Amino acid sequence: GGLTLAQLRWIFTDLPDSSLEQDGLDMASVVPNDDWDGVKEWSDLDPTCPESPVNPYGPGSKSGTADFFRSIVFCPERVHRSSGCHPEGFPHC
């Protein structure tokens, strides 16, 4: 059990799935049970999980923990805002 880095990225990103696919994620393997209702749910990841929303929470943007998390989970080019790359960040609650 546990989540993959790709699944963590899907949970915590504010980018649409189409952008994640362009970055190389195989969304069929990341969220194999996606019901396309626009809500990130635990059941999208695994059919044995409940159909309840995933509510991501993380440290503030000035946290070293947040910097580390972004550098491991998010696309490095997006984290460092390379030219032509829209920044990727935590969704707003």
GROMACS .gro file of C-alpha atoms in nm, residues 30-73:
model
   44
   30VAL     CA    1  -0.207   0.732  -1.160
   31VAL     CA    2  -0.587   0.741  -1.117
   32PRO     CA    3  -0.704   0.410  -1.265
   33ASN     CA    4  -1.060   0.448  -1.134
   34ASP     CA    5  -1.120   0.815  -1.217
   35ASP     CA    6  -1.493   0.871  -1.261
   36TRP     CA    7  -1.433   1.207  -1.435
   37ASP     CA    8  -1.661   1.399  -1.198
   38GLY     CA    9  -1.396   1.669  -1.145
   39VAL     CA   10  -1.352   1.578  -0.777
   40LYS     CA   11  -1.029   1.418  -0.656
   41GLU     CA   12  -1.157   1.123  -0.453
   42TRP     CA   13  -0.986   0.833  -0.277
   43SER     CA   14  -1.188   0.594  -0.493
   44ASP     CA   15  -1.021   0.743  -0.803
   45LEU     CA   16  -0.695   0.595  -0.674
   46ASP     CA   17  -0.825   0.257  -0.557
   47PRO     CA   18  -1.171   0.100  -0.593
   48THR     CA   19  -1.158  -0.034  -0.236
   49CYS     CA   20  -1.138   0.322  -0.099
   50PRO     CA   21  -1.450   0.528  -0.022
   51GLU     CA   22  -1.583   0.780  -0.271
   52SER     CA   23  -1.490   1.075  -0.052
   53PRO     CA   24  -1.289   1.382  -0.151
   54VAL     CA   25  -0.916   1.397  -0.094
   55ASN     CA   26  -0.848   1.708   0.115
   56PRO     CA   27  -0.480   1.793   0.077
   57TYR     CA   28  -0.311   2.000   0.342
   58GLY     CA   29   0.049   2.109   0.356
   59PRO     CA   30   0.288   2.349   0.521
   60GLY     CA   31   0.299   2.717   0.428
   61SER     CA   32   0.498   2.837   0.127
   62LYS     CA   33   0.779   2.972   0.348
   63SER     CA   34   0.842   2.633   0.505
   64GLY     CA   35   1.152   2.429   0.432
   65THR     CA   36   0.925   2.125   0.442
   66ALA     CA   37   0.714   2.273   0.161
   67ASP     CA   38   1.027   2.341  -0.046
   68PHE     CA   39   1.147   1.983   0.001
   69PHE     CA   40   0.803   1.840  -0.083
   70ARG     CA   41   0.780   2.048  -0.401
   71SER     CA   42   1.132   1.950  -0.511
   72ILE     CA   43   1.051   1.579  -0.475
   73VAL     CA   44   0.688   1.559  -0.588
   0.00000   0.00000   0.00000
